[in-house]
Structure formats: C-alpha cells, structure tokens
Coordinates of C-alpha atoms in Angstrom, one line a residue:
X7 CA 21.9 63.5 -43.2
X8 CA 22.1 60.8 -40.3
X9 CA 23.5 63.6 -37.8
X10 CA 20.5 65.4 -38.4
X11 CA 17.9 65.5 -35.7
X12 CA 14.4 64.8 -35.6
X13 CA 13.3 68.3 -35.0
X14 CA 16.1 69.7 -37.9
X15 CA 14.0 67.3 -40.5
X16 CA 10.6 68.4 -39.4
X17 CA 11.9 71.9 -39.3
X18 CA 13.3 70.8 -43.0
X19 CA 9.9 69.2 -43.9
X20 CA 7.6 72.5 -43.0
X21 CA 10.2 74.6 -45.0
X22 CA 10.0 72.3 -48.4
X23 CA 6.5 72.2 -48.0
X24 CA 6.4 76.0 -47.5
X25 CA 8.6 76.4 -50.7
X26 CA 6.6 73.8 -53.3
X27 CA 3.6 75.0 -51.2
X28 CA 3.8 78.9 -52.5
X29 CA 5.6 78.0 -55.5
X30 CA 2.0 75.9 -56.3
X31 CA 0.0 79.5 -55.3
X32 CA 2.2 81.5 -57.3
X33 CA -0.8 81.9 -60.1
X34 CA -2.6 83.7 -57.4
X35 CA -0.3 86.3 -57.1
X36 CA 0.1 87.6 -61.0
X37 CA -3.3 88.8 -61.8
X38 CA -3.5 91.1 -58.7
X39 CA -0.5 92.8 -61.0
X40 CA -2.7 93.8 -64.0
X41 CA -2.9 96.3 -65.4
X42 CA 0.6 96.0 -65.8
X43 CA 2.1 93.9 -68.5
X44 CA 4.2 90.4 -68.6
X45 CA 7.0 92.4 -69.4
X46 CA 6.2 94.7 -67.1
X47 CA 6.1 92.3 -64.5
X48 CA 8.8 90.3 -65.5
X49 CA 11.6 93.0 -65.7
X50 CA 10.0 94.2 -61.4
X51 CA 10.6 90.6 -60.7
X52 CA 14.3 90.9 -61.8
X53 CA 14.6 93.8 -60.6
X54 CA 13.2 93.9 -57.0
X55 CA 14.4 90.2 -56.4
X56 CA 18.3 91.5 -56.6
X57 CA 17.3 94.0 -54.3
X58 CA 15.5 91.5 -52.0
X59 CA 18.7 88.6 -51.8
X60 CA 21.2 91.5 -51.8
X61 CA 19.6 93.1 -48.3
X62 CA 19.2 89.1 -47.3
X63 CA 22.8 88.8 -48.4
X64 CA 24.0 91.7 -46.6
X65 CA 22.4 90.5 -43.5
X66 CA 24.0 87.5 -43.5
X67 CA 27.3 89.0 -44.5
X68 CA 27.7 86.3 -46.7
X69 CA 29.6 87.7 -50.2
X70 CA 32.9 86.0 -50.4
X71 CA 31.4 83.8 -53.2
X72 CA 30.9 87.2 -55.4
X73 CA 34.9 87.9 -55.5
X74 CA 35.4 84.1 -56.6
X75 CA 32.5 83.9 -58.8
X76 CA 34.3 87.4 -60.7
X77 CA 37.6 86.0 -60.8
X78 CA 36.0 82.7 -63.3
X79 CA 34.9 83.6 -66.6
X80 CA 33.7 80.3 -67.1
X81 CA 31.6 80.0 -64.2
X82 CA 30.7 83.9 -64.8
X83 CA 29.7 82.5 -68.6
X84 CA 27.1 79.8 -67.2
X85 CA 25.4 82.4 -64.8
X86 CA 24.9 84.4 -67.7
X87 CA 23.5 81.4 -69.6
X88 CA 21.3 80.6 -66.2
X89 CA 20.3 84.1 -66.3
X90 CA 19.0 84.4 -69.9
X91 CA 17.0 81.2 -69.3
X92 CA 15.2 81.6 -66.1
X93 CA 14.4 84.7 -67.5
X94 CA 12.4 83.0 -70.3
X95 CA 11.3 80.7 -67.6
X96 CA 9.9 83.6 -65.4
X97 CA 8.3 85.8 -68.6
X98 CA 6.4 82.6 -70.8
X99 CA 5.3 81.4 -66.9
X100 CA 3.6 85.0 -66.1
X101 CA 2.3 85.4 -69.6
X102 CA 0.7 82.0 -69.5
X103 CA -1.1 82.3 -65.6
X104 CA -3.1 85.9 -66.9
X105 CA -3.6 84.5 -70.1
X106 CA -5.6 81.6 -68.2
X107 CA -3.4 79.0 -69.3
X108 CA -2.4 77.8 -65.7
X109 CA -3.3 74.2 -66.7
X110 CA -1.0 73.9 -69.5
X111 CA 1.4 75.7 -67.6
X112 CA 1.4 73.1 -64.5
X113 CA 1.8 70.6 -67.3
X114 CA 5.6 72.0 -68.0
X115 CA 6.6 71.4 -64.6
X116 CA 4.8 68.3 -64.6
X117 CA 7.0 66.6 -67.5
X118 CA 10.1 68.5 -66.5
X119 CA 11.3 65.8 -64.4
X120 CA 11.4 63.8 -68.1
X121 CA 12.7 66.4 -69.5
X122 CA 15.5 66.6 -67.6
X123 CA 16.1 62.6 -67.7
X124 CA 16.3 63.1 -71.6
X125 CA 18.5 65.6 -71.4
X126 CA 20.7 63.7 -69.1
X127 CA 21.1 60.7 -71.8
X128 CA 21.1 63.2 -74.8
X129 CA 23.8 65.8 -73.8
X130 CA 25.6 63.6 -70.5
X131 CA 25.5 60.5 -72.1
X132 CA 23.7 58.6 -69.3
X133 CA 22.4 55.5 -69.1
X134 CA 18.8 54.6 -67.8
X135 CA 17.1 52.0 -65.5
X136 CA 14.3 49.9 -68.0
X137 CA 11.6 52.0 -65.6
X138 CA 13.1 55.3 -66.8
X139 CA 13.0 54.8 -70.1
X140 CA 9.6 53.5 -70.3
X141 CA 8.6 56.9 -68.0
X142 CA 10.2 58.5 -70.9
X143 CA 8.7 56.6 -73.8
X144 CA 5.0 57.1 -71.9
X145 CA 5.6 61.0 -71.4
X146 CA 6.3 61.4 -75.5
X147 CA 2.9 59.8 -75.5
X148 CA 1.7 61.7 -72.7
X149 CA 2.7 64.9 -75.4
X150 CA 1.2 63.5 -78.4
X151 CA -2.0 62.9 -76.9
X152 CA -1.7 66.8 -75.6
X153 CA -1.2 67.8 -79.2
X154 CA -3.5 66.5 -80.9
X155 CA -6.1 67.9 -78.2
X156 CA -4.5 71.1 -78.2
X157 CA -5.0 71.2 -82.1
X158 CA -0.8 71.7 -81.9
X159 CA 2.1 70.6 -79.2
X160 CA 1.4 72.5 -75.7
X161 CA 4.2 75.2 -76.9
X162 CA 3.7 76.8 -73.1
X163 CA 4.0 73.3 -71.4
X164 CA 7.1 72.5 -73.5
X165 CA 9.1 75.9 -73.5
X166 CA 9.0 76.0 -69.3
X167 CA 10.0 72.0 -69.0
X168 CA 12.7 72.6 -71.3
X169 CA 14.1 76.1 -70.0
X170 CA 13.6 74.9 -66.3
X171 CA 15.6 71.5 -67.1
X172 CA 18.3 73.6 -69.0
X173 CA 18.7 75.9 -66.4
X174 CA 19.0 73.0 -63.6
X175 CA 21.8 71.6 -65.8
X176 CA 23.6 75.0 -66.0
X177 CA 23.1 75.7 -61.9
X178 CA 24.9 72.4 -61.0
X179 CA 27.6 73.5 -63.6
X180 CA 27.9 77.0 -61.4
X181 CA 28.0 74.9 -58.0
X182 CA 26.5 78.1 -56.2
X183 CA 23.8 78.2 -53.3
X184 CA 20.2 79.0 -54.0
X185 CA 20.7 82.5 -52.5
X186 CA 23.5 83.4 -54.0
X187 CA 23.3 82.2 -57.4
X188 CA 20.1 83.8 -57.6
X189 CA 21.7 87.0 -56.5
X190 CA 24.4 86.5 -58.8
X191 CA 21.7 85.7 -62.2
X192 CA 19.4 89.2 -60.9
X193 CA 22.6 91.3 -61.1
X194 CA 22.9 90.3 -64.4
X195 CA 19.4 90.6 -65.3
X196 CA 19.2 93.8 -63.3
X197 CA 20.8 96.6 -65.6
X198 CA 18.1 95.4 -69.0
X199 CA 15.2 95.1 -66.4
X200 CA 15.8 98.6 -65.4
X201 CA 16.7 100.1 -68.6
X202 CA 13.1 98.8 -69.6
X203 CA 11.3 100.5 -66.7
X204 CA 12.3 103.5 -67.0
X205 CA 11.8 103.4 -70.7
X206 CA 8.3 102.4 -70.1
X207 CA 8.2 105.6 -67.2
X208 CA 9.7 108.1 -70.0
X209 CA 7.1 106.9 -72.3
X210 CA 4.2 107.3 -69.5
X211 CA 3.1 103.9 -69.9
X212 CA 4.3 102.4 -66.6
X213 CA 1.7 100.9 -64.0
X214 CA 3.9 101.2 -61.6
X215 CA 4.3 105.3 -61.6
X216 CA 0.7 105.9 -62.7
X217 CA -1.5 103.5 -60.6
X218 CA -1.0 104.0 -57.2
X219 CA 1.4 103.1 -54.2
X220 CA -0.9 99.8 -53.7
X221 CA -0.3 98.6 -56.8
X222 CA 3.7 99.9 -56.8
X223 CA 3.9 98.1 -53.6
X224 CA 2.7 94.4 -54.8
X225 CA 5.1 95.0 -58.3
X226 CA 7.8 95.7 -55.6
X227 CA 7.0 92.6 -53.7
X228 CA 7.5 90.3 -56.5
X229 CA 11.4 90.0 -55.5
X230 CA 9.7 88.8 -51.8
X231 CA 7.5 86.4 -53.7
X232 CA 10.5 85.2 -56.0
X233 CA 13.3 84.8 -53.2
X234 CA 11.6 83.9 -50.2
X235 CA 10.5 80.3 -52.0
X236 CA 14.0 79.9 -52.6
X237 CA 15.2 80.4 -49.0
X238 CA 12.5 78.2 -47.3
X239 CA 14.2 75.2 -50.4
X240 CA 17.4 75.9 -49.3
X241 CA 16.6 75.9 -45.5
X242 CA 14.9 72.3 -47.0
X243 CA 17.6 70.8 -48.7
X244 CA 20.3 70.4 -46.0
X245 CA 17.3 68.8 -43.7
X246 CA 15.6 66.4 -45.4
X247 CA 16.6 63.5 -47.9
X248 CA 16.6 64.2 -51.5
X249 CA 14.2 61.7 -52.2
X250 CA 11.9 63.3 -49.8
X251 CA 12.7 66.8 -51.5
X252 CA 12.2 64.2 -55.5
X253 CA 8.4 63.9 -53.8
X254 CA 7.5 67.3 -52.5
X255 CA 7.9 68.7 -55.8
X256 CA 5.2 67.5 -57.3
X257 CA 3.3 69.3 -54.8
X258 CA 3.8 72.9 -57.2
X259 CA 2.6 71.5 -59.8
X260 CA -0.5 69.7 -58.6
X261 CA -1.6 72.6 -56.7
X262 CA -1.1 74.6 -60.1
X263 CA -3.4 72.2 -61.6
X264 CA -5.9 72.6 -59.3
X265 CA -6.0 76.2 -59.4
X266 CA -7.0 76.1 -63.1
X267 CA -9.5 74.1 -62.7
X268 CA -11.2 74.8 -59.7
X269 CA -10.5 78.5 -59.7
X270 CA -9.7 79.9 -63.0
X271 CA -12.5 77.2 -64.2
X272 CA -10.2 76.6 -67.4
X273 CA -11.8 73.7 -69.8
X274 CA -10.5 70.0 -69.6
X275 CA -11.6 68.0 -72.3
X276 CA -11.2 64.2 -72.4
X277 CA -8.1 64.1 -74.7
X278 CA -6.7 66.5 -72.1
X279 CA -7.4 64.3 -69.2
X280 CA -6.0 61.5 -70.9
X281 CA -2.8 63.0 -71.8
X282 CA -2.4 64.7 -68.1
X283 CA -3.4 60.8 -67.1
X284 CA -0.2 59.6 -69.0
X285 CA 1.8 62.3 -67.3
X286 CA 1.0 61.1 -63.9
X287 CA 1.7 57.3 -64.7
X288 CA 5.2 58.7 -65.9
X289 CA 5.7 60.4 -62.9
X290 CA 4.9 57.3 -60.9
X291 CA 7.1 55.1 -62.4
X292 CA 9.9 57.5 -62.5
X293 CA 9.1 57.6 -58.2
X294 CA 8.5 54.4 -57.8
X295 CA 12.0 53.7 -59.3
X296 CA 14.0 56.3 -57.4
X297 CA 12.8 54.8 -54.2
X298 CA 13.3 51.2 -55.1
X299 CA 17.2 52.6 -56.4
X300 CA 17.3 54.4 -53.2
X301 CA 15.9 51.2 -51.0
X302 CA 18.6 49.1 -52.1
X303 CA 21.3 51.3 -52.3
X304 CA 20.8 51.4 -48.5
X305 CA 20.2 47.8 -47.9
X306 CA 23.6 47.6 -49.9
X307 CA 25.7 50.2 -47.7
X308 CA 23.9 48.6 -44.1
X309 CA 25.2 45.2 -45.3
X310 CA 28.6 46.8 -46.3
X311 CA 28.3 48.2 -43.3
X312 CA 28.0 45.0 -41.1
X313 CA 30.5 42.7 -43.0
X314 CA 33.4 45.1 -42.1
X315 CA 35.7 43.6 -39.3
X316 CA 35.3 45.0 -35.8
X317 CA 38.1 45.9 -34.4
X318 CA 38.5 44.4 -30.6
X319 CA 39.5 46.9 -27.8
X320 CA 42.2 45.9 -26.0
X321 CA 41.5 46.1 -22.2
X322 CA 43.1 48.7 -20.1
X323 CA 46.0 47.5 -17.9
X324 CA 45.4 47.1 -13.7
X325 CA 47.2 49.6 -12.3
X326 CA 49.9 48.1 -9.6
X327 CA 49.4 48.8 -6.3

C-alpha cells in the first residue's frame, strides 16, 4: 500500500465512496420494481447479476479461477453456503425497503460490524481489546432497548447483520475476488432463480412478461445495480488502507437511515432513537479502537524500522591510471 500513488488512492477513494455511496441509495431503486414481488425481484437479481459479471468476466478474460474453484469440493461447498446466505441477505433486504422498513433495515448493517466481532470470539475463538468488548456489551443494549420499542427484537435488523457477518466469514474461507466469487455464488443461484421465473411466466403472473419493456428493462438492470457496487469496492480495496475502507462503510448505512426518515418519512420514537443512539456509540468505540490499534502498530514497525543496522557501502575502488 506504500507503492501506491497519490492519484491511485484518490482514484481508490472516489471508487469506495462510489460503492458505500449507491450501496446507501439502493432503497431508491426497489420500489420503482413494484408491481413485481420480493421474490420476483430477488430471483431477476440472481439471475441478471450472473449474466452481468459473466459478460464483465468474459471481457476481462479472466476465468482460470472457475477450473480451480471446480476442481475443490470444499471450496465449491462454502460457495454454495455463501450462495444460500446472501440470498437471504438479498430477499429479507428487498422485502423490508418496500415494506417501508428501511430504518430497521439500516439498523442490520449498522450492528453488523458487532456481529461479526461476536462471531469472531464465538466460533474463531478470538480474543478482544477491553474497547471491543464493551462495543459489544453496549450493542446487546443497543438491541434490547430496540426490542422493547419495537414491542419484539428488530427480527429484520437481526436476520441481515447475522446473514451478512456469516457470509463475510464464509467469503474469506473461499479466498476469491469480489468479481469472481460473485460470479461463482449467481451460477449457483442461477438454475432455482430461473426455474422460478418461468414458473411465474407459465402461470401468467410475471411482471416482467406482462408490464411492459420499461419495467422488464429496470428488473433486468438489477444485475447492473448488484455488480457494479461490487467492482467500484474491489477497484477500492487494492487502493486505499483498510482502515480507510473500516470508515467508509458506515457511509451505506447512514445514508439508509436517512432515506427512511427524510424520504420514506418512517416513524422514530424516542426508545428508537435511543437504541440507534447506543448503536452509534458502539460504532465509535469499536473505530476509535481500530485506529488507536492501527496508530501503534505503525509507530511499532517505523521504530522496528529504524533500530535495524544500516549496512555501510563500501566505496568503489580508483581506477589506476
């Protein structure tokens, strides 16, 4: 990351805030779908966004990954298990934006960064700084609070943090690129995704063939609006410091918040506030760890750094004339 220039990270700046950036519009874009379905939508979205990374693949002609990938089982196993959990990721996420629960749905990706610290000490046995575990302790608050103003736990909140944290644990199991590993979880969403649009075609209840090549054309587009996110992260991610890339993505979230309250005017009582307030302090302790651990692991490898012996150059012999 030192090599890389000072145009490369801005050109890796505008790209992550480009990603977080439509990843935090993304509610925008569902309701223009209706009158189709959130299965509907959900099985175009698998569908189209194969067909999307495959031309972007093909482009590239970058597939020697998909003969190693088929020649692993294991790996082949936890793409499957990635696969089956974005896709409840993807279908609870669209159900809960045109069900005008875009708050409580920013709230999952909100505590996600928790939920994937727990998960770390539950099933990886890690151990935690004193400032991660009270941002831990303060988010099981933060949930609490939420539940009793919810009248019961924020089910939509809690279903995405947990699906999105298990399937960031399964992708750095795979060890794939963004691209390709989203190629490689759409081929194998791709076959039931299909199966289920034509069955809704056969049965004459699919928007798609019945209202119109506008509204074919924006289901179609939800592989662009899936993939190209993805691209401008990974175009991000070998540009800019992951502590930079830990910041920007609260950006999705916040802007996901805003949306439901400002535009889809959705209700925010006081217990409401109060637990989105704990959230945030969370948050800030967990980032006001990370770069206090990140500080000083620096200060530690610059005074590594100096305390190493330099080697003396001997000078070059005069020539004899």
């Amino acid at each position: 990351m030192a090599d890389i220039s000072r145009g490369e990270r801005r050109a890796g700046l505008v790209n992550g805030f480009a990603a977080y950036g439509m990843w935090g519009l993304v509610p925008l874009f569902w309701p223009l779908l209706k009158p189709a379905g959130s299965l509907e939508i959900l099985a175009h979205r698998m569908a189209w966004s194969l067909v999307f990374v495959a031309v972007a693949l093909a482009f590239v002609r970058r597939w020697a990954w998909a003969g190693e990938l088929l020649r692993q089982p294991r790996r082949l196993a936890l793409v499957a298990v990635a696969a089956a959990v974005i896709t409840v990721n993807w279908g609870v996420y669209i159900w809960a934006v045109n069900a005008g629960h875009v708050v409580e749905a920013s709230l999952g990706y909100f505590i996600n960064p928790l939920v994937t610290i727990a998960m770390g000490v539950l099933l990886l046995k890690e151990r935690l700084r004193p400032a991660q575990w009270t941002a831990v302790g303060v988010g099981l608050t933060a949930v609490v609070v939420l539940a009793v103003g919810y009248g019961q736990p924020p089910w939509i909140s809690l279903v995405l943090a947990f699906s999105f944290a298990t399937y960031g644990l399964v992708k750095k199991k795979v060890n794939l690129g963004g691209v390709e590993s989203l190629a490689a979880e759409t081929a194998i969403q791709f076959l039931p995704a299909l199966g289920y649009l034509l069955w809704l075609a056969g049965h004459g209840e699919s928007s798609f063939v019945n209202d119109g090549a506008g509204h074919a054309a924006l289901l179609a587009s939800t592989g662009i609006v899936t993939a190209l996110p993805l691209v401008c992260f990974g175009a991000a991610a070998i540009r800019v410091p992951l502590s930079t890339l830990g910041l920007l993505q609260y950006l999705a979230p916040v802007f996901q918040f805003l949306l439901g309250i400002l535009y889809f005017h959705e209700a925010m009582p006081a217990e409401r506030w109060a637990g989105f307030a704990l959230v945030w302090v969370a948050l800030a302790l967990l980032t006001w760890d990370a770069l206090r651990t990140a500080r000083r692991s620096a200060l530690a490898l610059a005074a590594a750094a100096a305390a190493l012996p330099v080697t003396a150059t001997a000078p070059a012999p005069r020539s004899q004339v």
